[in-house]
Coordinates of C-alpha atoms and ligand atoms in Angstrom, one line a residue:
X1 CA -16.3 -32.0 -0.4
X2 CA -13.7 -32.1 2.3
X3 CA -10.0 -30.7 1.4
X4 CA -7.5 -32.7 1.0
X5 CA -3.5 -32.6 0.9
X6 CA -2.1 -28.8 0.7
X7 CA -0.7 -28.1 -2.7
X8 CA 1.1 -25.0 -2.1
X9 CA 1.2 -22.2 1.0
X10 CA 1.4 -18.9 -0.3
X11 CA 1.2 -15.8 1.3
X12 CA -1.7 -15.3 2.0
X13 CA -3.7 -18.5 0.9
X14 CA -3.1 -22.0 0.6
X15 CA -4.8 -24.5 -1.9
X16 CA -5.6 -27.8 -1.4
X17 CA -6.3 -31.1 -3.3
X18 CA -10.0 -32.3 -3.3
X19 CA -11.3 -36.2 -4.5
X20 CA -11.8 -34.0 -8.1
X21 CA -8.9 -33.7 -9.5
X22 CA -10.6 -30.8 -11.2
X23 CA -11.3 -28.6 -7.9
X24 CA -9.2 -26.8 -5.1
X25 CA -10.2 -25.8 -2.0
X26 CA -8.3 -22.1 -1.9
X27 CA -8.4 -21.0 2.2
X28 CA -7.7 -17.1 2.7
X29 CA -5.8 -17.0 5.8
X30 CA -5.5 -14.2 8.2
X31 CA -2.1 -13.7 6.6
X32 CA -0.6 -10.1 5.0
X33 CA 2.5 -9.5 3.4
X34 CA 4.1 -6.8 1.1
X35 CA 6.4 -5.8 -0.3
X36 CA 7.5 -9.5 -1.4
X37 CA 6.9 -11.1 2.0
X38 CA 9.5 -8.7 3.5
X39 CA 6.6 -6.7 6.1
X40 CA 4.1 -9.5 7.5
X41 CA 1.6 -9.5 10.1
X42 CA -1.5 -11.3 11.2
X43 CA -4.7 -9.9 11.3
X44 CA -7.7 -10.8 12.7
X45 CA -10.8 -11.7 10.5
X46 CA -8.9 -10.8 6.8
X47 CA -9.3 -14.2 5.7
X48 CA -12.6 -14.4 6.7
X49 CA -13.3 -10.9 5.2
X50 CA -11.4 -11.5 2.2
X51 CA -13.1 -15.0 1.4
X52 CA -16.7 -13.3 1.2
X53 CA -15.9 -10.3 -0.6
X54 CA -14.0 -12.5 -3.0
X55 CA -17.2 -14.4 -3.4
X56 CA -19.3 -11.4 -4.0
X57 CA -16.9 -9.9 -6.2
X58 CA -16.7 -13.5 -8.4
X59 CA -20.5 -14.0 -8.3
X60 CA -20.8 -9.9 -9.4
X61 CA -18.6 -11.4 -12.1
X62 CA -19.7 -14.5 -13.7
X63 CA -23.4 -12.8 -13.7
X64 CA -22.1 -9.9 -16.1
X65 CA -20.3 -12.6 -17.9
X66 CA -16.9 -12.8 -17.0
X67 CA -15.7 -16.6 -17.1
X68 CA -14.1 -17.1 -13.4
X69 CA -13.1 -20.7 -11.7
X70 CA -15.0 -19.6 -8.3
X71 CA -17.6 -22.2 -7.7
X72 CA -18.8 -21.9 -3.9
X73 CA -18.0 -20.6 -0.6
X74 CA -17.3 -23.5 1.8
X75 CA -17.0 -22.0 4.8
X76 CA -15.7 -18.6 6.6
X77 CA -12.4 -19.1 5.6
X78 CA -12.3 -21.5 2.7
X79 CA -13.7 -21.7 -1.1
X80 CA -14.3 -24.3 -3.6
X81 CA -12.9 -23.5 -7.1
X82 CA -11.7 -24.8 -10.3
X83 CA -8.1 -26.1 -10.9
X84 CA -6.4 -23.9 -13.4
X85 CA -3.3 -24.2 -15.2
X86 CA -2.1 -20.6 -14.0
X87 CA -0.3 -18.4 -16.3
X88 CA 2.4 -16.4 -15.0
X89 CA 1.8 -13.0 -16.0
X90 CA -0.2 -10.8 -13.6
X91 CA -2.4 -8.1 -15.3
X92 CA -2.7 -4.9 -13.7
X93 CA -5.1 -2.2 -14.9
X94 CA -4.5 1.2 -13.3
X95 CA -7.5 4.3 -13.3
X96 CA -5.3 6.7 -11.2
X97 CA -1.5 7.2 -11.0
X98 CA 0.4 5.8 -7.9
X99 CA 2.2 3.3 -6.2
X100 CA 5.1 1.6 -8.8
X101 CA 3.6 3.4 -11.9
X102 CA 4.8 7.0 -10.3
X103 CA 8.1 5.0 -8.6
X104 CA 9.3 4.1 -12.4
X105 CA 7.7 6.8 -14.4
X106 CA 8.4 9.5 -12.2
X107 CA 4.4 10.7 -12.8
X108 CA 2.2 12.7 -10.5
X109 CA 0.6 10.9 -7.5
X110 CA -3.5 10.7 -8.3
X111 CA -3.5 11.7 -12.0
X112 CA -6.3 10.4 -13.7
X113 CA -5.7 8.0 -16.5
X114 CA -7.3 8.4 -19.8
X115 CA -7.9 5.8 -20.9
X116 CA -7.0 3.5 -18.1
X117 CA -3.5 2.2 -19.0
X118 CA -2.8 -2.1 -18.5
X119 CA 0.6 -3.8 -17.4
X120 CA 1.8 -7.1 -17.4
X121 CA 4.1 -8.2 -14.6
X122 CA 6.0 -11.7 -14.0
X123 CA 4.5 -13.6 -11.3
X124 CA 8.1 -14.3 -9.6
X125 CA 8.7 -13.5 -5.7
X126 CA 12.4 -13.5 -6.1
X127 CA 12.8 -11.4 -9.1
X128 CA 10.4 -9.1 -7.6
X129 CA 7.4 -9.4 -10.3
X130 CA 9.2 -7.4 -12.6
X131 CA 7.0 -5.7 -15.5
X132 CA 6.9 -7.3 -18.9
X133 CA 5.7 -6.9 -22.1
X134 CA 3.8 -9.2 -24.5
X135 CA 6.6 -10.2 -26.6
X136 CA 8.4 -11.2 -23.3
X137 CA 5.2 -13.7 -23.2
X138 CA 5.6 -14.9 -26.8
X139 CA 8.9 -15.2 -26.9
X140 CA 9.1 -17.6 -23.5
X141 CA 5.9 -19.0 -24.1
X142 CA 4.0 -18.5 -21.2
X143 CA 0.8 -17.4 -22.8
X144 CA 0.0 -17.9 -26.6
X145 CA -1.2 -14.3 -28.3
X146 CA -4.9 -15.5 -28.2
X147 CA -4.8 -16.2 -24.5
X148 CA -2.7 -12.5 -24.1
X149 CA -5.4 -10.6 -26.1
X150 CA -8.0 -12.4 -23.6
X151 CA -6.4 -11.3 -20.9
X152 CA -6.2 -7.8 -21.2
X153 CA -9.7 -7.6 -23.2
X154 CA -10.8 -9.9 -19.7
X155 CA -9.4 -7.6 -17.2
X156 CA -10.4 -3.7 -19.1
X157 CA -13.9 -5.6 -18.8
X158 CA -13.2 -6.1 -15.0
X159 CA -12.1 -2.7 -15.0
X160 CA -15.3 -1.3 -16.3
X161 CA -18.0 -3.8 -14.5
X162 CA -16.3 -3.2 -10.8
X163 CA -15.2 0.6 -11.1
X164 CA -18.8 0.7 -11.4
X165 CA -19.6 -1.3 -8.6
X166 CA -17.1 0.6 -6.4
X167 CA -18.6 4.0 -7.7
X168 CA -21.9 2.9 -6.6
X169 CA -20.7 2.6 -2.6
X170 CA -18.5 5.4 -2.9
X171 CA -15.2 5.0 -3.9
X172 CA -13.0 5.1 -6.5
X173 CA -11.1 1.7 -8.1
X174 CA -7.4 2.8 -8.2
X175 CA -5.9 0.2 -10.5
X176 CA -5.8 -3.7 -9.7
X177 CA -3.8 -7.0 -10.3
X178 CA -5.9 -9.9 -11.5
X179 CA -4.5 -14.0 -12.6
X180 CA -5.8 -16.2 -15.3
X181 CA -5.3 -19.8 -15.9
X182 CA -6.6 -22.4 -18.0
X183 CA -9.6 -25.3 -17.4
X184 CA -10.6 -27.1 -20.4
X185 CA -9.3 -25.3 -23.0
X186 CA -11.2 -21.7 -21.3
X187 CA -9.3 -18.8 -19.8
X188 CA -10.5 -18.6 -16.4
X189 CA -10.3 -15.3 -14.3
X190 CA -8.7 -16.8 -11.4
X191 CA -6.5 -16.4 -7.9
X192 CA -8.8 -13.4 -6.3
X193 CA -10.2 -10.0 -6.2
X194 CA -9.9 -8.3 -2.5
X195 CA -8.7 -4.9 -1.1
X196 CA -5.3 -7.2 -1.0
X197 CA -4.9 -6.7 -4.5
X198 CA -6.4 -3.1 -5.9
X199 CA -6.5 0.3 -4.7
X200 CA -9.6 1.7 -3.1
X201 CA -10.0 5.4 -2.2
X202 CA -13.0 6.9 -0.7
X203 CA -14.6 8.9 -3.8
X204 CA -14.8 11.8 -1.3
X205 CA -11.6 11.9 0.9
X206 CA -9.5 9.6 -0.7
X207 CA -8.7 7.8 2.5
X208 CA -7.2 4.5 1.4
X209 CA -9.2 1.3 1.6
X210 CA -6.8 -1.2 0.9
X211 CA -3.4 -2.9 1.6
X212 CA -2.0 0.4 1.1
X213 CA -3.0 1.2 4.8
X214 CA -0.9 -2.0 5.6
X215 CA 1.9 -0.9 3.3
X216 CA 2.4 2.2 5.0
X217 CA 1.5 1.5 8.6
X218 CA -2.0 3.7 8.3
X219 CA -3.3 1.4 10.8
X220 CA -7.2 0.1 10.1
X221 CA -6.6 -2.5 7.9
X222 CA -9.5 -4.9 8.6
X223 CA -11.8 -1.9 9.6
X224 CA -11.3 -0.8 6.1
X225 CA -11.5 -3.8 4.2
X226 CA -15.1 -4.6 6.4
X227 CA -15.8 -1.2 5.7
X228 CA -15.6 -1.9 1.6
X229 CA -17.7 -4.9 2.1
X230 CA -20.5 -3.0 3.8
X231 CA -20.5 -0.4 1.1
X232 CA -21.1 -3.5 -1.3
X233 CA -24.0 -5.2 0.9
X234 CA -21.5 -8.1 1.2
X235 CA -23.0 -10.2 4.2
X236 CA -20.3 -11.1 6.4
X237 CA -22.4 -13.1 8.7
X238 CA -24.6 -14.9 5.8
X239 CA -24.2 -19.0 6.8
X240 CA -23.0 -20.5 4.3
X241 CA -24.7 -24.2 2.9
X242 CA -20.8 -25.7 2.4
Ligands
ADP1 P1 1.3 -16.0 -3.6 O1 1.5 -17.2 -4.4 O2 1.5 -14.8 -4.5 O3 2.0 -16.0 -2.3 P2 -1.3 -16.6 -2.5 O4 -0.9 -16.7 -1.1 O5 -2.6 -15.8 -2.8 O6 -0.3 -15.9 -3.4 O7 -1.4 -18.0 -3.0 C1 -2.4 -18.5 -3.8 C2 -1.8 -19.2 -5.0 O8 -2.8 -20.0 -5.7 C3 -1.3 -18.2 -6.1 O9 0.0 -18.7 -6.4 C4 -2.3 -18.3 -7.2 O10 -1.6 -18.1 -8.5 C5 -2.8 -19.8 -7.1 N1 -4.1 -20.0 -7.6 C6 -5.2 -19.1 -7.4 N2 -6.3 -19.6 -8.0 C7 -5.9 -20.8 -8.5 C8 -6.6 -21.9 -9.3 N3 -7.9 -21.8 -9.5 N4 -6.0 -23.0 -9.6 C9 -4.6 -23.1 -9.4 N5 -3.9 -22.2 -8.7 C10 -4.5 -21.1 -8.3
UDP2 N1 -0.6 -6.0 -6.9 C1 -0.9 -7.2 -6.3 N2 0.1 -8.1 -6.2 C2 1.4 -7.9 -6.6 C3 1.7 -6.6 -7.2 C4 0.7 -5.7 -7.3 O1 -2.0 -7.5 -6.0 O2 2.3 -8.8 -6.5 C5 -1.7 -5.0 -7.0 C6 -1.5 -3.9 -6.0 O3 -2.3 -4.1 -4.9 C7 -2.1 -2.7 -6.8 C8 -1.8 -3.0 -8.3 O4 -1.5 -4.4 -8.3 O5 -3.5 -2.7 -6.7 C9 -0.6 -2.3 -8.8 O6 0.5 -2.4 -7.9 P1 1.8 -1.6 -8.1 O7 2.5 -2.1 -9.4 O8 1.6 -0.1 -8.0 O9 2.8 -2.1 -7.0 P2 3.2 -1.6 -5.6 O10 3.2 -0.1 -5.5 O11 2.3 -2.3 -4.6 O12 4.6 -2.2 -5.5

């Protein structure tokens, strides 16, 4: 199914149109940013990287029964997957204290949390994704309470499949930010899950696996996010059928 027009150009993906109005081609480019598109850089291979391990993470997914709108790889750099109506509320579970949570609450760097604790943010570059709570969704309608309750049940279920997962090739799942949308009446687990968008420490040394090593200039970005695939057994060099 060859892409069509581009819909939108994020930051680090675009989307495109397909003849099915019901699908999107989503192509992870070799784009980072942070800290809202303030610090960018282009770096060899992410995209590629990011595109299979978002695929293996999805697949991990829908096989322990977590609804997601990833249908296939397409190539190194691009996936086919299901159009959603996105809903603007990021979800963000956290395991260990650390980035804004210890900024706002003035908490301890690397406490554990127990139980994990869950935050909702605004999807909104120029307001800086500010946090919000579920009566901020009620009240401007950008989620009905079913859909909310989904959400966070959705993502504490993420938490525990993929903290798992992570345990397994040694390393510790810091906290994470996941989308949902809508596709046929379903909530979807949509947008992506990559070391762009969670926390990875080693479970040993606690070296950082993840954007943070972009964030603060650690240097080894791509080595580290390769390095998280291999843990997982992703194949980076599988072909893929398209
Ligand atoms: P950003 O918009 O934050 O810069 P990206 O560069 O990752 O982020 O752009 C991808 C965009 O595609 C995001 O806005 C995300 O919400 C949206 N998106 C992800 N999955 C889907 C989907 N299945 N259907 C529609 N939009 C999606
Ligand atoms: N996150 C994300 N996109 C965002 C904001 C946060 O993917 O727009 C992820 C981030 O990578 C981390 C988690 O959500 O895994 C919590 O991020 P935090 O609120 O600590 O924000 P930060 O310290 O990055 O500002």
């Amino acid at each position: 199914m060859p892409r069509g027009e581009e819909l939108y150009s994020g930051k680090a993906k675009s989307v495109f149109l397909t003849e099915d109005p019901a699908r999107l081609v989503l192509e992870f480019r070799d784009d980072t940013s942070a800290f809202d598109g303030q610090k960018v850089d282009q770096l060899d291979r992410k995209g590629m990287i990011n595109n299979r391990f978002n695929a293996f993470i999805m697949e991990h997914l829908e096989a322990q029964g977590v609804a997601t709108h990833f249908d296939a790889l397409l190539s190194d750099n691009e996936s086919r997957v299901k159009r959603l109506d996105m809903i603007p509320a990021e979800c963000v579970v956290r395991n260990v204290a650390t980035g804004s949570l210890c900024r706002r609450l003035g908490v301890e760097e690397g406490l554990d949390l127990v139980p994990p604790t869950f935050e909702f943010f605004l999807k909104n570059d120029e307001l800086h994704d500010p946090m919000i709570n579920e009566y901020h969704i009620a009240s401007f309608g950008w989620a009905s309470s079913a859909e909310v309750e989904s959400m966070k049940a959705q993502t504490f279920r993420v938490n525990e499949i993929l903290s798992k997962l992570f345990a397994d090739g040694g390393m510790i799942l810091v906290d994470f930010k996941l989308e949902f949308g809508r596709f046929d009446g379903e909530l979807l687990l949509g947008d992506e899950f990559t070391p762009d968008g969670c926390r990875l420490w080693d479970a040993d040394t606690r070296k950082k696996l993840d954007k943070d090593r972009f964030r603060q200039g650690l240097g080894g970005v791509v080595e580290a996010y390769e390095e998280v695939a291999l843990r997982l057994g992703v194949d980076l060099e599988a072909t893929i059928a398209g």
